[in-house]
Short mmCIF file of C-alpha atoms in Angstrom, two decimals:
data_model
loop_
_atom_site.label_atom_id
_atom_site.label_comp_id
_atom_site.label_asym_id
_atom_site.label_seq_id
_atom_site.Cartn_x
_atom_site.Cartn_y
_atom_site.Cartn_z
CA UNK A 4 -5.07 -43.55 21.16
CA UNK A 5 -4.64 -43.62 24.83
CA UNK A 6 -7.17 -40.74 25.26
CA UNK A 7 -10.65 -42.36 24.43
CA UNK A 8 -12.86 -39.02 23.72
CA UNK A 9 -11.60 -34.92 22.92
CA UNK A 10 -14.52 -32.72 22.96
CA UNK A 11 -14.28 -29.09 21.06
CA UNK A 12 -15.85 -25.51 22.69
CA UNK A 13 -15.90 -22.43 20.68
CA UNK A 14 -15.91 -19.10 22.22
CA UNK A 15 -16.69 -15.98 21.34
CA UNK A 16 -13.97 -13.67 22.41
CA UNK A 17 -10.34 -14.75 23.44
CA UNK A 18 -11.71 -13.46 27.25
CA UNK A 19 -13.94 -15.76 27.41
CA UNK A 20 -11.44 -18.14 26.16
CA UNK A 21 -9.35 -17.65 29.11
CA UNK A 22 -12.20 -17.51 31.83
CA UNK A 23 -12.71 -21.01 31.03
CA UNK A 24 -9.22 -22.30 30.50
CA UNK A 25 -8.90 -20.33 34.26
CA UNK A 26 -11.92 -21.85 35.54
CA UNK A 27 -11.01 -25.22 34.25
CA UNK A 28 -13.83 -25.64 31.98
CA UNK A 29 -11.63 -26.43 29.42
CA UNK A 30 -8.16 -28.39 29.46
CA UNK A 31 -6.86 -26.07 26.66
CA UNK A 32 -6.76 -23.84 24.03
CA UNK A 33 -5.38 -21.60 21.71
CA UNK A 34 -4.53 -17.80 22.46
CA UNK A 35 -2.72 -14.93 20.35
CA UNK A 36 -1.27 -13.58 23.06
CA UNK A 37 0.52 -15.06 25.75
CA UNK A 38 -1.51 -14.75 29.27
CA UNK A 39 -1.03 -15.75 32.85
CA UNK A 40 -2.98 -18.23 34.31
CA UNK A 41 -4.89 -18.05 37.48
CA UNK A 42 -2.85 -20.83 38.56
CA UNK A 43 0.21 -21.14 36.47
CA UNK A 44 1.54 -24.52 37.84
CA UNK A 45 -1.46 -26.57 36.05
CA UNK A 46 -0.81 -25.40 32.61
CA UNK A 47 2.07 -25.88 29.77
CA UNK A 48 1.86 -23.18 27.00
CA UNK A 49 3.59 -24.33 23.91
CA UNK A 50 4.74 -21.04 21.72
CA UNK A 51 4.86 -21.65 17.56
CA UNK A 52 4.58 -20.00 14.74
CA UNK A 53 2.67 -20.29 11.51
CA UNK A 54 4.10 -20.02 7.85
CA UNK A 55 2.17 -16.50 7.36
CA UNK A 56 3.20 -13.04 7.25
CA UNK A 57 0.71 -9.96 7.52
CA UNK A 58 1.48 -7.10 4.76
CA UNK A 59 -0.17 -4.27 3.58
CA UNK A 60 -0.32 -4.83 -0.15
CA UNK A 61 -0.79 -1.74 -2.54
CA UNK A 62 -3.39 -2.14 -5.63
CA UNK A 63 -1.90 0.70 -8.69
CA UNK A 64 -5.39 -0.30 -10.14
CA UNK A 65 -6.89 1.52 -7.75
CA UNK A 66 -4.51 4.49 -6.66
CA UNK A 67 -2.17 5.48 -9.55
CA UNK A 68 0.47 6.89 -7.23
CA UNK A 69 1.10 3.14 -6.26
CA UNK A 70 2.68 2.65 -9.85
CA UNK A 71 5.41 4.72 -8.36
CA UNK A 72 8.21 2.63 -6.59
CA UNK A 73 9.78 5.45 -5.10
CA UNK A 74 6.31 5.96 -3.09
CA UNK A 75 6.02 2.12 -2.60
CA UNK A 76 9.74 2.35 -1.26
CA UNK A 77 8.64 5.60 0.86
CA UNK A 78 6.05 3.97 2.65
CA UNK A 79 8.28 0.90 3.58
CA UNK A 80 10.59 2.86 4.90
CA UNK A 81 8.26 4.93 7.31
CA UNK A 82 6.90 1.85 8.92
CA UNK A 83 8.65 0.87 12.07
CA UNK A 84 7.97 -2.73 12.25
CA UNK A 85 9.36 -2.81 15.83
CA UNK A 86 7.22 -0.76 17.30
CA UNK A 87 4.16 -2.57 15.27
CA UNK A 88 5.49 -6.17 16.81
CA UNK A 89 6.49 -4.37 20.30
CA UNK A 90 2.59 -2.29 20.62
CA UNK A 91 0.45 -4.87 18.94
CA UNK A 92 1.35 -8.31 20.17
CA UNK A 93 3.77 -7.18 23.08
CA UNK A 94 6.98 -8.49 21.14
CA UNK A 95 4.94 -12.20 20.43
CA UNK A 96 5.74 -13.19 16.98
CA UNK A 97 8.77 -12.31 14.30
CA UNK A 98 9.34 -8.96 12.13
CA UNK A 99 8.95 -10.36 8.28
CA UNK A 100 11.05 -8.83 5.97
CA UNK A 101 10.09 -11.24 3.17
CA UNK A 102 7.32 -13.14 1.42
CA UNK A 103 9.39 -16.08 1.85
CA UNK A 104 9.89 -16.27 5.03
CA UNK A 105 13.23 -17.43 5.62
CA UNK A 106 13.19 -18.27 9.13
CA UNK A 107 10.62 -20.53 8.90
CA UNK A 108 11.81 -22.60 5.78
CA UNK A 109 15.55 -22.10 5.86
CA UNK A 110 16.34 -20.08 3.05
CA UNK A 111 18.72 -17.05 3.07
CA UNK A 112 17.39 -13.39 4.12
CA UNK A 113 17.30 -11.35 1.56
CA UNK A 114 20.13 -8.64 1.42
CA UNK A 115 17.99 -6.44 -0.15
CA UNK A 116 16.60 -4.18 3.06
CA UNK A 117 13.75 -1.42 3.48
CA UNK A 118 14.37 -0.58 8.07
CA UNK A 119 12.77 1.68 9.01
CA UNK A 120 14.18 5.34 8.24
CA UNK A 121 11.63 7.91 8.46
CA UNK A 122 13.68 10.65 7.31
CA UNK A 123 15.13 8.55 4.11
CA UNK A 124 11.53 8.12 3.35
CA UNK A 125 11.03 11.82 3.72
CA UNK A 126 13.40 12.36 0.81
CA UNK A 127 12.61 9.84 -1.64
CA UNK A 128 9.04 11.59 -1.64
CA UNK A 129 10.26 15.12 -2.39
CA UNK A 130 12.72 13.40 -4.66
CA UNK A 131 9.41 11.94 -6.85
CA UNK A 132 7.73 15.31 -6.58
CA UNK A 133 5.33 14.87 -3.62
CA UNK A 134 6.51 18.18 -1.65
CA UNK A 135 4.78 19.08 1.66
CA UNK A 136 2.10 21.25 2.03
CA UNK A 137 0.63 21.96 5.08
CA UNK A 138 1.78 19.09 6.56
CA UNK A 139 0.30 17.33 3.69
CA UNK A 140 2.13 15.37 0.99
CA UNK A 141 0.95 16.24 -2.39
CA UNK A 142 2.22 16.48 -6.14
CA UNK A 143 1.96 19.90 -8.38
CA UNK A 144 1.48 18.49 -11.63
CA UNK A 145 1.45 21.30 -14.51
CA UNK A 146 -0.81 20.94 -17.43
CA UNK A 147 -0.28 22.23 -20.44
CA UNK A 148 -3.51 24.13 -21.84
CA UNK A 149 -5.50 23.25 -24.61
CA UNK A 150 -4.34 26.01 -26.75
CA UNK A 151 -1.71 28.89 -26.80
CA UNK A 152 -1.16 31.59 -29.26
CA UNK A 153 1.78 31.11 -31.46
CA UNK A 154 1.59 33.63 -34.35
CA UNK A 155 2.61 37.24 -34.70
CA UNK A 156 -1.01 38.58 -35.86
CA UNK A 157 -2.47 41.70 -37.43
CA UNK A 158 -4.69 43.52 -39.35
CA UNK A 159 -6.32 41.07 -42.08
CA UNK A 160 -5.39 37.74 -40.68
CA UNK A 161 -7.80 35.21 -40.06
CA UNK A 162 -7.97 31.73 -38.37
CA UNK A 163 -8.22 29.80 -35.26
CA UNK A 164 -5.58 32.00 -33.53
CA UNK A 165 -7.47 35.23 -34.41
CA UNK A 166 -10.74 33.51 -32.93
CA UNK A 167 -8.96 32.77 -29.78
CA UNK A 168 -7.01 35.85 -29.88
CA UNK A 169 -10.64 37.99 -29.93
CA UNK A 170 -12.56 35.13 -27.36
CA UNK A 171 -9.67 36.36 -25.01
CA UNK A 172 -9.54 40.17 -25.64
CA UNK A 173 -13.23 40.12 -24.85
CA UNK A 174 -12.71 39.01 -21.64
CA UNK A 175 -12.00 42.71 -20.75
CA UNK A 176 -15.24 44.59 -21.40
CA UNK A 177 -13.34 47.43 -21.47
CA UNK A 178 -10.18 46.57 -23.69
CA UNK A 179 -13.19 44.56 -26.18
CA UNK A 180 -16.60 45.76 -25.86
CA UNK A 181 -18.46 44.40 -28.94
CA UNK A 182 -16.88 41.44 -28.17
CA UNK A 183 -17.31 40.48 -31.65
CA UNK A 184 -15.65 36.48 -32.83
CA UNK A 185 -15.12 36.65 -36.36
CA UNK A 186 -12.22 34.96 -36.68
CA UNK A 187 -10.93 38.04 -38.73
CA UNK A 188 -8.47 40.59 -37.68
CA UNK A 189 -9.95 43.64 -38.65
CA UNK A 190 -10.65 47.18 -37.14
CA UNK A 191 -12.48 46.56 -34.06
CA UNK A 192 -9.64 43.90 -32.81
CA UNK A 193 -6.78 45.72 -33.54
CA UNK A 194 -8.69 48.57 -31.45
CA UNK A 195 -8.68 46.17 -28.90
CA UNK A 196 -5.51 44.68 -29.11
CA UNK A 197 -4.20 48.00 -28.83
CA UNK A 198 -6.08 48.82 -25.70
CA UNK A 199 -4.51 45.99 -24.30
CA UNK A 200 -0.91 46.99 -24.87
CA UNK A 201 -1.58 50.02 -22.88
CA UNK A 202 -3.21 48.45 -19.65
CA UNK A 203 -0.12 46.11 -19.72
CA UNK A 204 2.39 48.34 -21.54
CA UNK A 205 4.91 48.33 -18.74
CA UNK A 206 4.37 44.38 -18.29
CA UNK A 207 5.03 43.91 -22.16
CA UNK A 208 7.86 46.00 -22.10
CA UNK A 209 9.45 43.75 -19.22
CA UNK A 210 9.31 40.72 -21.59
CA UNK A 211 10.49 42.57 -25.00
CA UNK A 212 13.33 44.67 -23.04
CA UNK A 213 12.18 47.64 -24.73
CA UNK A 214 9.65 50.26 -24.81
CA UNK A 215 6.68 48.85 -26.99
CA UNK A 216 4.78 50.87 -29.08
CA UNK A 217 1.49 49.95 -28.86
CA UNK A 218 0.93 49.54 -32.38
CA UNK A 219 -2.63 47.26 -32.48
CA UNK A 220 0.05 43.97 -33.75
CA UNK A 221 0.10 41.04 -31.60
CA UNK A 222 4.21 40.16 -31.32
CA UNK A 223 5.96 38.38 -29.21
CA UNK A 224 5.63 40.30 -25.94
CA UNK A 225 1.41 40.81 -26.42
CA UNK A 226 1.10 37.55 -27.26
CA UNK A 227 3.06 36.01 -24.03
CA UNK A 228 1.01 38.41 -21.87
CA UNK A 229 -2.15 37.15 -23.61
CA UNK A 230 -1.21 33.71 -23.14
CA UNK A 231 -0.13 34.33 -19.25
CA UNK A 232 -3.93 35.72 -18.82
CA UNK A 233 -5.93 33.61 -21.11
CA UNK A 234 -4.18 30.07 -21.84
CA UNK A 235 -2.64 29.79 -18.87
CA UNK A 236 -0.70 26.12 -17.01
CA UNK A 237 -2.98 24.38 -14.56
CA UNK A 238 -2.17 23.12 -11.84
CA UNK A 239 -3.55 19.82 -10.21
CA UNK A 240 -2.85 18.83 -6.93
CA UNK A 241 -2.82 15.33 -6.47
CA UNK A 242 -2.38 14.27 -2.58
CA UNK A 243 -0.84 11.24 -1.20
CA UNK A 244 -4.03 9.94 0.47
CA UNK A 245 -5.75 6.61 -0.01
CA UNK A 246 -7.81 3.82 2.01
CA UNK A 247 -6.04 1.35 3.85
CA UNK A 248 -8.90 -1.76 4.43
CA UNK A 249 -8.88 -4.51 6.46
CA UNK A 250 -11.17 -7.14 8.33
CA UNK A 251 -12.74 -5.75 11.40
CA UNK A 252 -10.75 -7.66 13.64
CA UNK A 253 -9.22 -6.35 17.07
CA UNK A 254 -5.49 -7.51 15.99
CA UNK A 255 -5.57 -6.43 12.60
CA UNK A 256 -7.58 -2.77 13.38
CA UNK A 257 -4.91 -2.01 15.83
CA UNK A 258 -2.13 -2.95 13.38
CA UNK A 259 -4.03 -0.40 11.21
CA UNK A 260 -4.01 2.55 13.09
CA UNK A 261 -0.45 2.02 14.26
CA UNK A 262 0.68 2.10 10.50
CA UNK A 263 -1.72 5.25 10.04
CA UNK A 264 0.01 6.90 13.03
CA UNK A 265 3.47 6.40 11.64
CA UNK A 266 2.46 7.17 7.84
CA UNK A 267 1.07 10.44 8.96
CA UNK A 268 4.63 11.42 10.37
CA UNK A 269 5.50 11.13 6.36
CA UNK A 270 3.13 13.39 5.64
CA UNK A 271 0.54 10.56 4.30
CA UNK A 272 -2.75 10.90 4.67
CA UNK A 273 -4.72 7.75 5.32
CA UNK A 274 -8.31 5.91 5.86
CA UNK A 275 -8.85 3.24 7.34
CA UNK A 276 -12.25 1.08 5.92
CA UNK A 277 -12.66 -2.16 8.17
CA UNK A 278 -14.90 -5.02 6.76
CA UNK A 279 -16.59 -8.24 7.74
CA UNK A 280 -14.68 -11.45 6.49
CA UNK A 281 -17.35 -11.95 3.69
CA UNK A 282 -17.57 -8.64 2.97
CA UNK A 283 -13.75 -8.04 2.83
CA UNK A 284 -13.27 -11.61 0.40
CA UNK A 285 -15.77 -9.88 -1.95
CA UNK A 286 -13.28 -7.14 -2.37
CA UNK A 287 -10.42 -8.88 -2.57
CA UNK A 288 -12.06 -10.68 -5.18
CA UNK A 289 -12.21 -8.16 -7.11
CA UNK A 290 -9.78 -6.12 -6.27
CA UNK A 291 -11.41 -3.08 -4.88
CA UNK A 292 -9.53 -1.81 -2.52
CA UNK A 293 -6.30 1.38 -2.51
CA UNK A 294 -4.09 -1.04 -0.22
CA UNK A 295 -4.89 -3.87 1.68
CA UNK A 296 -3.88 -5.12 4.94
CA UNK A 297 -4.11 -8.81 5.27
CA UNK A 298 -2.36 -11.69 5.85
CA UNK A 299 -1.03 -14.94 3.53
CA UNK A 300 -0.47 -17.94 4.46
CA UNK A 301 1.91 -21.04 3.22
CA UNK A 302 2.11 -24.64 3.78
CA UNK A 303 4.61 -26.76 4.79
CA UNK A 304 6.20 -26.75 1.04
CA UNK A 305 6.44 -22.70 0.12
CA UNK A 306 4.34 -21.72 -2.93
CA UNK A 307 4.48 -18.26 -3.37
CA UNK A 308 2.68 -18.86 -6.83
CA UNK A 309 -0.66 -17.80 -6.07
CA UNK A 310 0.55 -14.56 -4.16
CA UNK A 311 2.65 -12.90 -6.51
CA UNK A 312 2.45 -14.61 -10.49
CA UNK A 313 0.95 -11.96 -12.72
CA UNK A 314 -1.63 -14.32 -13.86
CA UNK A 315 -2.97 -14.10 -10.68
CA UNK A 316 -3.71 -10.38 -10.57
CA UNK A 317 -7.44 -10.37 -12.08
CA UNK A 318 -8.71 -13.33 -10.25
CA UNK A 319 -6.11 -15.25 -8.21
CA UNK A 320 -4.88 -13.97 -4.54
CA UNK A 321 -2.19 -11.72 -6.10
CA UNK A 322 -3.43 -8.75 -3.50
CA UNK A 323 -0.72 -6.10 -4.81
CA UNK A 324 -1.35 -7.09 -8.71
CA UNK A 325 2.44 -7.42 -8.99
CA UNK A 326 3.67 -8.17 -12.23
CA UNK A 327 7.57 -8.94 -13.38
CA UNK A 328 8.88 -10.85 -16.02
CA UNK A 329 11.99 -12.64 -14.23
CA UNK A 330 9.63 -13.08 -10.85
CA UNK A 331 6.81 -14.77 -12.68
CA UNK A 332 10.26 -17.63 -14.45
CA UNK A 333 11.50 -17.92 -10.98
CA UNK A 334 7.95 -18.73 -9.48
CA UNK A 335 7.12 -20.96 -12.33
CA UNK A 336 10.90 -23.19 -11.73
CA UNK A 337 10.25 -23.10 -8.16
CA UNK A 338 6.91 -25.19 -7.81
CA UNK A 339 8.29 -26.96 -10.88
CA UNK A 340 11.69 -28.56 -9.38
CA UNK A 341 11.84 -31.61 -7.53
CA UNK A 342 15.17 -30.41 -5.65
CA UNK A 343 14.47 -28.41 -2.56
CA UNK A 344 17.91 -26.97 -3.14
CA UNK A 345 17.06 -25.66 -6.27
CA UNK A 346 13.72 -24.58 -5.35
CA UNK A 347 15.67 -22.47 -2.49
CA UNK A 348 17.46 -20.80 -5.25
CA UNK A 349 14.98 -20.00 -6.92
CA UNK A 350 13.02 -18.24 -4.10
CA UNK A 351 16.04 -16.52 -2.83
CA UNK A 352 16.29 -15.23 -6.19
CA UNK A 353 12.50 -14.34 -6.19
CA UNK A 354 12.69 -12.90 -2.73
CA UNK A 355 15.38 -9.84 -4.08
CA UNK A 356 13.03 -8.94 -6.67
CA UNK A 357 9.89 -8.92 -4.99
CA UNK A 358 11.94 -6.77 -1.95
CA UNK A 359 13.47 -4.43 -4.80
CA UNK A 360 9.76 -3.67 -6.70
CA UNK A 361 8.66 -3.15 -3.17
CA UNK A 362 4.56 -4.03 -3.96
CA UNK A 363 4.06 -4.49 -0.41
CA UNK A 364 4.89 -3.56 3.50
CA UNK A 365 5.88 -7.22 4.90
CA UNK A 366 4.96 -6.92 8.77
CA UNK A 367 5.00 -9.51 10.62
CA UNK A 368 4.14 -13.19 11.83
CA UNK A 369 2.49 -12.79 15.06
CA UNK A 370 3.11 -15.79 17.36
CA UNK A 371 0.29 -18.19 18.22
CA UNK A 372 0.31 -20.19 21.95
CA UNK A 373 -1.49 -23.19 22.73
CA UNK A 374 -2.17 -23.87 26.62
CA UNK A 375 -2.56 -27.36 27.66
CA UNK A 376 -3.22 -29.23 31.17
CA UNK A 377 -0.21 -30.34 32.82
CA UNK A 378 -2.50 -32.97 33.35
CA UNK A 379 -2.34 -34.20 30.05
CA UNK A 380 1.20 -35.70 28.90
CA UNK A 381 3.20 -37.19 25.91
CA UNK A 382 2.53 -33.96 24.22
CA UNK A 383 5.27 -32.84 21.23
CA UNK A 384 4.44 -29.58 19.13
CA UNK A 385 6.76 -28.68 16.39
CA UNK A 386 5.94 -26.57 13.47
CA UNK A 387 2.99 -26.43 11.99
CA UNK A 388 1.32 -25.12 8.82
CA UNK A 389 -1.71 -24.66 10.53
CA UNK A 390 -3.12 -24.62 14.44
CA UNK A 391 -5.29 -27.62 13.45
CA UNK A 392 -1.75 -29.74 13.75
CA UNK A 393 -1.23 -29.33 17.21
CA UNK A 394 -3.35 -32.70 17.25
CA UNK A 395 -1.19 -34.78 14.49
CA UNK A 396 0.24 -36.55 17.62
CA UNK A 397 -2.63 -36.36 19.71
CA UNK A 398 -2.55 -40.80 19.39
CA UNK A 399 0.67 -40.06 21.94
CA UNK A 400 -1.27 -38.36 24.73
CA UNK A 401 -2.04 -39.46 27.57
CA UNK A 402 -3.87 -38.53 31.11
CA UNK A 403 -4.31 -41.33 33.39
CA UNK A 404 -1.08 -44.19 33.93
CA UNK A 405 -0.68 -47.27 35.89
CA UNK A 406 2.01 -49.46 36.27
CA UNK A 407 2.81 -52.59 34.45
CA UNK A 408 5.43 -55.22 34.01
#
């Protein structure tokens, strides 16, 4: 190498980064963002980016509702990806639309498309039941209860009906004051019984489409009333609302927020839990999390295997615990061919499932820049699976030259 000596400085904000690239301190380094230099002639800044994508991943393990593709689908289509790439790294980087990143490794994009469409998401949520309710998505689920009358009783019947029928009459102190359960029909229940066909004669009537008489016999029209009072359908409200965690990082709490803002619009209410790195692998590890947001990376030979195969749900790096038959075949052929054109079918294939099932938000692939002294020359940067490769050429550099014959 021409360069005899390359010493490394770690810093602990970008800011400071950039005071001492500024200053000269340094002769380069890298940055997420793009910045202007003190003094802009003395510095090259070489622009790549990485094969990663940042997603929010949903876990069904966690939050049932995610089992739901029609939510999954809702969610995609209420994020507006430009405005995340425009307000969080000022346009710097590429809107991902797949796992597979086509634009890095040259495969087809998908046709399979989730752009942003706020009020399309709007009505695939009403469409799978979650109505809006204060502002508030939510889903009215009705429960059938436990038990409902279903005989015509009277006067020397007995059974579980009768018990129930006599645990509800005495309810009403007044219509049942003994309050006996016997589980026979005798005198003091069809008292009772017939006490209650006169507090809700006109009610019974309404059912029957007569005049009742109110003859102590539990028919059809006492025994709906009874069942609208006593057994009645519950109701559970279950809202859309879940934790969204991440790693306390300025980029990716910012990213978090944005997506919280623009969920919210859909009526989706969300948390966001941020986490040290250690702290956060510990939950990914086992899985404990509602949905995720995180980022994957690739290397220079795509292998989507770890990310999505459904034996990697329980203890691999499959984030969204996606499982599907035909995805887990075409992720199995693809690492297993030795023809990149067949492996690109394959993926391509993969990619329209993976887009259709929806188990994630794909994001974005922020851009990363690398400034370097115009003092130092011979300098080639292509792509790279990783910033660490900005030096695979570093034997090419040089700094000082003389001449020769």
């Amino acid at each position: 190498p021409h360069i005899p000596q390359v010493s490394f400085r770690f810093f602990d904000s970008q800011d400071d980064l950039i005071k001492a690239i500024n200053s000269g301190e340094v002769s380069g380094g890298v940055l997420t963002m793009p910045v202007k230099m003190s003094d802009g002639e003395k510095w090259n800044e070489f622009r790549f980016l990485l094969p990663r994508y940042f997603a929010v991943f949903f876990n069904p393990q966690k939050a049932e509702f995610f089992s739901d593709k029609q939510v999954r689908k809702a969610l995609n289509l209420a994020t507006d990806k430009k405005e995340i790439l425009e307000k969080i790294v000022d346009n710097q980087g590429e809107i991902v639309s797949s796992p597979l990143l086509p634009q890095i490794y040259g495969f087809k994009n998908p046709t399979t498309t989730l752009s942003f469409d706020l009020e399309g998401a709007k009505t695939i949520l009403t469409s799978a039941g979650y109505v809006e309710k204060e502002g508030k998505r939510v889903k009215i689920v009705k429960k059938e209860p436990a038990f409902r009358l279903t005989k015509t009783l009277g006067p020397g019947d007995e059974g579980k009906e009768v018990e129930e029928l006599q645990r509800c009459l005495a309810r009403d102190k007044d219509i049942y004051p003994l309050g006996k359960i016997t589980g026979s029909f005798g005198v003091l229940t069809k008292k009772a019984v017939i006490r209650f066909q006169k507090k809700y004669k006109e009610d019974i009537s309404k059912i029957v489409g007569r005049q009742i008489k109110c003859s102590g016999f539990v028919g059809r029209g006492t025994r709906t009333k009874l069942n609208e009072i006593c057994f009645k359908e519950e109701e559970q409200v279950i809202p859309l609302e879940f934790t969204l965690t991440t790693a306390d990082q300025p980029l990716l709490k910012k990213t978090a927020l944005l997506i919280k803002e623009q969920w919210e619009k859909l009526g989706v209410e969300v948390t966001i839990k941020t986490l040290s790195i250690s702290d956060l692998e510990r939950e990914i590890k086992s899985h404990n999390y509602q949905a995720l947001l995180f980022g994957e990376g690739m290397g220079n030979i795509p292998d989507p295997f770890p990310f999505w195969h459904s034996s990697q749900t329980d203890f691999g790096l499959n984030l969204a615990y996606y499982k599907n038959k035909k995805a887990d075949e075409l992720l199995i052929e693809g690492r297993t061919t030795l023809s990149p054109e067949v492996r690109a079918r394959k993926y391509e294939q993969l990619q329209e499932i993976i887009l259709e099932d929806a188990p994630a938000v794909f994001l974005y692939n922020p851009a990363e820049f690398y400034f370097l002294s115009k003092e130092i020359k011979g300098v080639k940067i292509g792509a790279m699976p990783d910033p660490s490769k900005r030096f695979s050429e570093i034997n090419n550099w040089y700094i000082e030259t003389k001449r020769g014959f």
